[in-house]
XYZ file of N, CA and C in Angstrom:
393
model
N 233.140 -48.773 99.187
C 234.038 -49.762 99.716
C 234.171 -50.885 98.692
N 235.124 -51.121 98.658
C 235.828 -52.753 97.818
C 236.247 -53.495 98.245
N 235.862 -54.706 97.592
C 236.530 -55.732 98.323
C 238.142 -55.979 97.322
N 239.010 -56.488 98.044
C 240.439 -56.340 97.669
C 240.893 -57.582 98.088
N 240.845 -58.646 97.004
C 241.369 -59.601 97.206
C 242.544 -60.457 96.221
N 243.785 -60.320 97.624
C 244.984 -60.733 96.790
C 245.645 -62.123 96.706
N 245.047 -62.978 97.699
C 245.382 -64.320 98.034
C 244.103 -65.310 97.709
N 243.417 -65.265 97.138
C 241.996 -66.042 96.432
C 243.003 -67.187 96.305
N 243.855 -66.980 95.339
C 244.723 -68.240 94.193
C 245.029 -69.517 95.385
N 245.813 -68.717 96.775
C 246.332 -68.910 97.187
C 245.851 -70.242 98.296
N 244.648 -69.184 98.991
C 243.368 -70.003 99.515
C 242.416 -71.157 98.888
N 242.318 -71.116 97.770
C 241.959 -72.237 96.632
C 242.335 -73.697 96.736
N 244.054 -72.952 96.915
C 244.821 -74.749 96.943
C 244.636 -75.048 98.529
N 245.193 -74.250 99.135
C 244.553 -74.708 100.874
C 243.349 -75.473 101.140
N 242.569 -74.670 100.318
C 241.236 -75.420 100.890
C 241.384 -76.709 100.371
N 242.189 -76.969 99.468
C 241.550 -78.770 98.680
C 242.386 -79.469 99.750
N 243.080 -79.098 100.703
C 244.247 -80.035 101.640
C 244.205 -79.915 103.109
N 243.187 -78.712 103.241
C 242.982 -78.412 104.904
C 241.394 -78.259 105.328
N 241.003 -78.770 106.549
C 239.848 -78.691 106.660
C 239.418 -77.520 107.501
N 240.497 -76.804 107.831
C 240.179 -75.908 108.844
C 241.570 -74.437 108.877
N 241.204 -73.260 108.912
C 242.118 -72.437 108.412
C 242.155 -71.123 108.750
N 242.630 -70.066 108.826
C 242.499 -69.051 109.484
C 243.035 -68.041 108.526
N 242.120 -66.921 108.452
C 242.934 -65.923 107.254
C 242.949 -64.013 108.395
N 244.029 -63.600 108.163
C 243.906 -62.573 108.715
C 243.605 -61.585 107.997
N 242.555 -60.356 107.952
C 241.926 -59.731 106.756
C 242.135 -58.242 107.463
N 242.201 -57.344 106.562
C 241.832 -55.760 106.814
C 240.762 -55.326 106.268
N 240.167 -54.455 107.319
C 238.997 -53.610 106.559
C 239.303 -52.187 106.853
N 239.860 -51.363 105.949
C 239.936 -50.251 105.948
C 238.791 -49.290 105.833
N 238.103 -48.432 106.305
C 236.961 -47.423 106.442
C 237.384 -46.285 105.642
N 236.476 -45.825 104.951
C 236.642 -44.594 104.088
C 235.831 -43.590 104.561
N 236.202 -42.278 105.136
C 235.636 -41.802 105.894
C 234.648 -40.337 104.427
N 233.846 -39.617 104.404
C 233.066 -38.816 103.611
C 234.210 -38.039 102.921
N 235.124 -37.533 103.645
C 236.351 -36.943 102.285
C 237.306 -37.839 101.526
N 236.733 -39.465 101.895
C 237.907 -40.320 100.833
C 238.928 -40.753 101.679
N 239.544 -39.623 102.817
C 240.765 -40.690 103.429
C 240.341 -41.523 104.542
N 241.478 -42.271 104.752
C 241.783 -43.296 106.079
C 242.652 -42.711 107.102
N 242.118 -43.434 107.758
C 243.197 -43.080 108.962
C 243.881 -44.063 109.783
N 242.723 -45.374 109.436
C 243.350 -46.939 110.505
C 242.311 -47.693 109.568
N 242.997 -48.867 109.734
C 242.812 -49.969 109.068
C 242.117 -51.164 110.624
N 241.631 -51.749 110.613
C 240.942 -52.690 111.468
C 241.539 -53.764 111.109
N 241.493 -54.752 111.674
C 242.186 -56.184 111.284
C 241.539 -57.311 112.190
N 240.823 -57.635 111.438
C 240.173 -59.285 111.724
C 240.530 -60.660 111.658
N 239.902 -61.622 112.383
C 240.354 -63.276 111.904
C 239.330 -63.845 111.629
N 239.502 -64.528 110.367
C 238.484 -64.936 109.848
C 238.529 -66.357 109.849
N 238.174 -67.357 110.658
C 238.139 -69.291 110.488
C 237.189 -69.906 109.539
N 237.915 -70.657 109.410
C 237.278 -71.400 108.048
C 237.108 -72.516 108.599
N 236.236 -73.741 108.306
C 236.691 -75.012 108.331
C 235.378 -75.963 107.704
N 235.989 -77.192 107.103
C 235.243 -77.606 106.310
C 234.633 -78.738 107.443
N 232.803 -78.906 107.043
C 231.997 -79.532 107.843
C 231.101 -80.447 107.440
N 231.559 -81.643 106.642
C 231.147 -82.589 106.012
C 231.099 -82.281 104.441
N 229.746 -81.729 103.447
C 229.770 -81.730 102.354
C 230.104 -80.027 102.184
N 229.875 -79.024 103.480
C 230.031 -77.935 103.271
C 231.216 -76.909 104.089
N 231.371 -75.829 103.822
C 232.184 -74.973 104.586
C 231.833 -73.922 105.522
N 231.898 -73.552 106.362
C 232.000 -72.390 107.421
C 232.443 -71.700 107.524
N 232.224 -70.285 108.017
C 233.340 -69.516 108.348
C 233.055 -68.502 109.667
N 233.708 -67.755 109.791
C 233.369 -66.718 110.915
C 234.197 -65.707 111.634
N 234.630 -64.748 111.187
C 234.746 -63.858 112.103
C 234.818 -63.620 113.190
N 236.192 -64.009 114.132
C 236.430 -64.474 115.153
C 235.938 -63.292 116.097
N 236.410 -62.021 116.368
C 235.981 -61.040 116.783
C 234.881 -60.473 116.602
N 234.295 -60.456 115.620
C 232.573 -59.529 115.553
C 231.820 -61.241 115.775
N 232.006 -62.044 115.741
C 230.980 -63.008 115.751
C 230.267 -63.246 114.306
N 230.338 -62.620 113.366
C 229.566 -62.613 112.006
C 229.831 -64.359 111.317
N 229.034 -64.991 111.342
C 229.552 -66.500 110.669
C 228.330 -66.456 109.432
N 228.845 -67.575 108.334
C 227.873 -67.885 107.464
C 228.827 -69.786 106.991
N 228.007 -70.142 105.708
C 228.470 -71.276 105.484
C 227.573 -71.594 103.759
N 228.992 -72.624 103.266
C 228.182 -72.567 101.998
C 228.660 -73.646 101.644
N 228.481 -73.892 100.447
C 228.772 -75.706 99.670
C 230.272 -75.085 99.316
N 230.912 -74.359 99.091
C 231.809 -74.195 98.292
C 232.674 -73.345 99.512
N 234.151 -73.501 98.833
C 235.143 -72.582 99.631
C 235.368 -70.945 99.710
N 235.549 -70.925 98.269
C 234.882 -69.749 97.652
C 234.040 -69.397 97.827
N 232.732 -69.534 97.968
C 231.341 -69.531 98.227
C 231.574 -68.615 99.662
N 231.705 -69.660 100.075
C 231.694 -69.202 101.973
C 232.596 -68.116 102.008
N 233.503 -68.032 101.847
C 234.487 -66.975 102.103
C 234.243 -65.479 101.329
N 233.378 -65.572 100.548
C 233.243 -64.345 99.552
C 231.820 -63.786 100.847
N 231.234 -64.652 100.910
C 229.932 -64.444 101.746
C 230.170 -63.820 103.139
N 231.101 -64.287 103.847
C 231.710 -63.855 105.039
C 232.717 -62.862 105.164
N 233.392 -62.034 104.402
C 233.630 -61.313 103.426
C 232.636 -59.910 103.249
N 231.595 -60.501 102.680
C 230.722 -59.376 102.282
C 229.929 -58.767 103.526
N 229.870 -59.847 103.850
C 229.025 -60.070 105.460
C 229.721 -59.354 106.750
N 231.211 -59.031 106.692
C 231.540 -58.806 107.978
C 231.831 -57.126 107.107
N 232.360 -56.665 105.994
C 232.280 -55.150 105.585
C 230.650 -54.750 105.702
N 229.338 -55.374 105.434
C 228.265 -54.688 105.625
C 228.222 -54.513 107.273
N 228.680 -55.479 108.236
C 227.948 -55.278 109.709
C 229.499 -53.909 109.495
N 230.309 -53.919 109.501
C 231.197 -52.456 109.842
C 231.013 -51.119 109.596
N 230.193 -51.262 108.207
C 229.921 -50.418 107.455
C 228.570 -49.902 108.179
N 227.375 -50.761 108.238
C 226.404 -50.164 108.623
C 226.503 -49.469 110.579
N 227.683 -50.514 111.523
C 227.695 -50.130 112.676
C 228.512 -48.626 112.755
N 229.361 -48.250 111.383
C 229.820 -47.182 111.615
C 228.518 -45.801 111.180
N 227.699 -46.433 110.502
C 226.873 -45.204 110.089
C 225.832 -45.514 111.215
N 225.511 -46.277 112.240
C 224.776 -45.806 113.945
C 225.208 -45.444 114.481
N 226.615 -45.345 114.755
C 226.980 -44.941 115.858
C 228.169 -43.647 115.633
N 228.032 -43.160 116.401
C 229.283 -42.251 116.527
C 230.614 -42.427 116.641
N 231.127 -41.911 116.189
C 232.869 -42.262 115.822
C 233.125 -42.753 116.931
N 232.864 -42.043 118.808
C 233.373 -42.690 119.882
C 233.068 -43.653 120.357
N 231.509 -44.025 119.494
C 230.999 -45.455 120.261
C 231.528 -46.492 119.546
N 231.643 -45.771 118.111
C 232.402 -46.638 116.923
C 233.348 -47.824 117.727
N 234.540 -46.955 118.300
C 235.653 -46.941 118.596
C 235.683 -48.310 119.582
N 234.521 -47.900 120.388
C 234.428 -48.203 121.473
C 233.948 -49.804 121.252
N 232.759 -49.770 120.396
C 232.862 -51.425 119.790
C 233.799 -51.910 119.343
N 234.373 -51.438 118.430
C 236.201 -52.097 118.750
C 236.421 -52.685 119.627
N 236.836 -51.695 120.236
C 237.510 -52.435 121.403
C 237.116 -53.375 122.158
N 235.692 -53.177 122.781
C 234.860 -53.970 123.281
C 234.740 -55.248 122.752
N 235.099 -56.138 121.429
C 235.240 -57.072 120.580
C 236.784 -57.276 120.492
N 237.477 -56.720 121.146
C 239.022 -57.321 120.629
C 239.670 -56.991 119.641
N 239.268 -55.730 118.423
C 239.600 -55.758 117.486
C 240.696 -54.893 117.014
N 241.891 -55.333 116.495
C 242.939 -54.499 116.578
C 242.701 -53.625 115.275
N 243.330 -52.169 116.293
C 242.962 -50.836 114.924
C 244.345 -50.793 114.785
N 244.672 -50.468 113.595
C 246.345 -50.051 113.190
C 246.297 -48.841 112.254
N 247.274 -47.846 112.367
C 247.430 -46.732 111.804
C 247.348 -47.294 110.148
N 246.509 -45.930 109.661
C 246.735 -47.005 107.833
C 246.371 -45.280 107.028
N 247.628 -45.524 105.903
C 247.877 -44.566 105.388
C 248.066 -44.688 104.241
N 246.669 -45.728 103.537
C 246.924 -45.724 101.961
C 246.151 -44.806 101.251
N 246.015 -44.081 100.531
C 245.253 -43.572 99.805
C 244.530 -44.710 98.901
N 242.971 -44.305 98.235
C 242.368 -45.348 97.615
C 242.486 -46.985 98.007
N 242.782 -47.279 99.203
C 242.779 -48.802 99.518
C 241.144 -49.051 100.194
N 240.396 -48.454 100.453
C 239.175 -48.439 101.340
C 238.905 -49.761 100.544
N 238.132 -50.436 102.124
C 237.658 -52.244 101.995
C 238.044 -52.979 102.747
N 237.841 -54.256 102.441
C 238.381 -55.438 102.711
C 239.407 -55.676 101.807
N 240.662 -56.196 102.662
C 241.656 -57.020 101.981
C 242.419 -57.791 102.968
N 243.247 -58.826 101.900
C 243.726 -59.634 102.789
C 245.079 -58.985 103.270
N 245.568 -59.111 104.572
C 247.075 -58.155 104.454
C 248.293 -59.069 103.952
N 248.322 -60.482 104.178
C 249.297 -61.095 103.524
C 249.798 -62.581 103.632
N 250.144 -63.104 102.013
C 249.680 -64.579 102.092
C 250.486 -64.943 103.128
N 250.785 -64.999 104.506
C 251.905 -65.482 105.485
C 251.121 -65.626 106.556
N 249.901 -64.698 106.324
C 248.871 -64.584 107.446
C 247.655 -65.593 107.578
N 247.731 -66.731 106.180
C 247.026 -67.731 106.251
C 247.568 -68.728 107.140
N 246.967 -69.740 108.353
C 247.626 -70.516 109.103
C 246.594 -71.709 108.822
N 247.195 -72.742 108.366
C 246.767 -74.131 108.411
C 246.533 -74.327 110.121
N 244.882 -75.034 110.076
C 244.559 -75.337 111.481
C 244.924 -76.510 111.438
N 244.254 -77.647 110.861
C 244.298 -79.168 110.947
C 244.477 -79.738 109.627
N 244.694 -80.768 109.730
C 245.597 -81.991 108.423
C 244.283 -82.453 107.710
């Protein structure tokens, strides 16, 4: 799995002007022969909390926090593909499924070849929370 990140640049300048922010992310699963079949799609909040930043994973609950914007977001990031990654190798594809759902998490048909990871799906999907 990779991480696939196309809006870094983008999120950079946000962060120096917003204290609080929302990024919508995909994690595509690579199943033992290489393809996909659905892509997962998460929300990830950001928001800055005096000298440092936060973040979290609105649906799995996964949060972390760091001095930096970058920092935090690479961390939360890494953090929410390991809990997917490791909950797909306990459980069985149907219980898989089933935590999904059970968390809110929207699955969408996904039919890229070589995209397996995290990525962001698109800079439009960043939403300024507060001023």
């Amino acid at each position: 799995m990779a991480l696939i990140d196309g809006t870094a640049k983008d999120l950079q300048m946000w962060s120096k002007y917003a204290y609080a922010m929302r990024e919508r992310i995909l994690f595509v699963p690579e199943y033992g022969s290489g393809n996909t079949h659905h892509a997962i799609v998460l929300t990830c909040s950001y928001a800055e909390e005096g000298d440092s930043w936060t973040g979290e994973c609105v649906e799995l609950g996964t949060a972390t926090f760091a001095d930096t914007f970058e920092e935090m977001r690479l961390e939360l990031h890494e953090a929410v593909e390991l809990q997917l990654v490791e909950i797909a190798h306990l459980l069985s594809p149907q219980d898989y499924f089933e935590y999904l759902v059970e968390h809110e998490v929207a699955i969408v048909p996904w039919d890229a070849p070589g995209a397996a990871g995290l990525t962001n799906t698109t800079e439009g999907m960043v939403e300024r929370i507060g001023a």
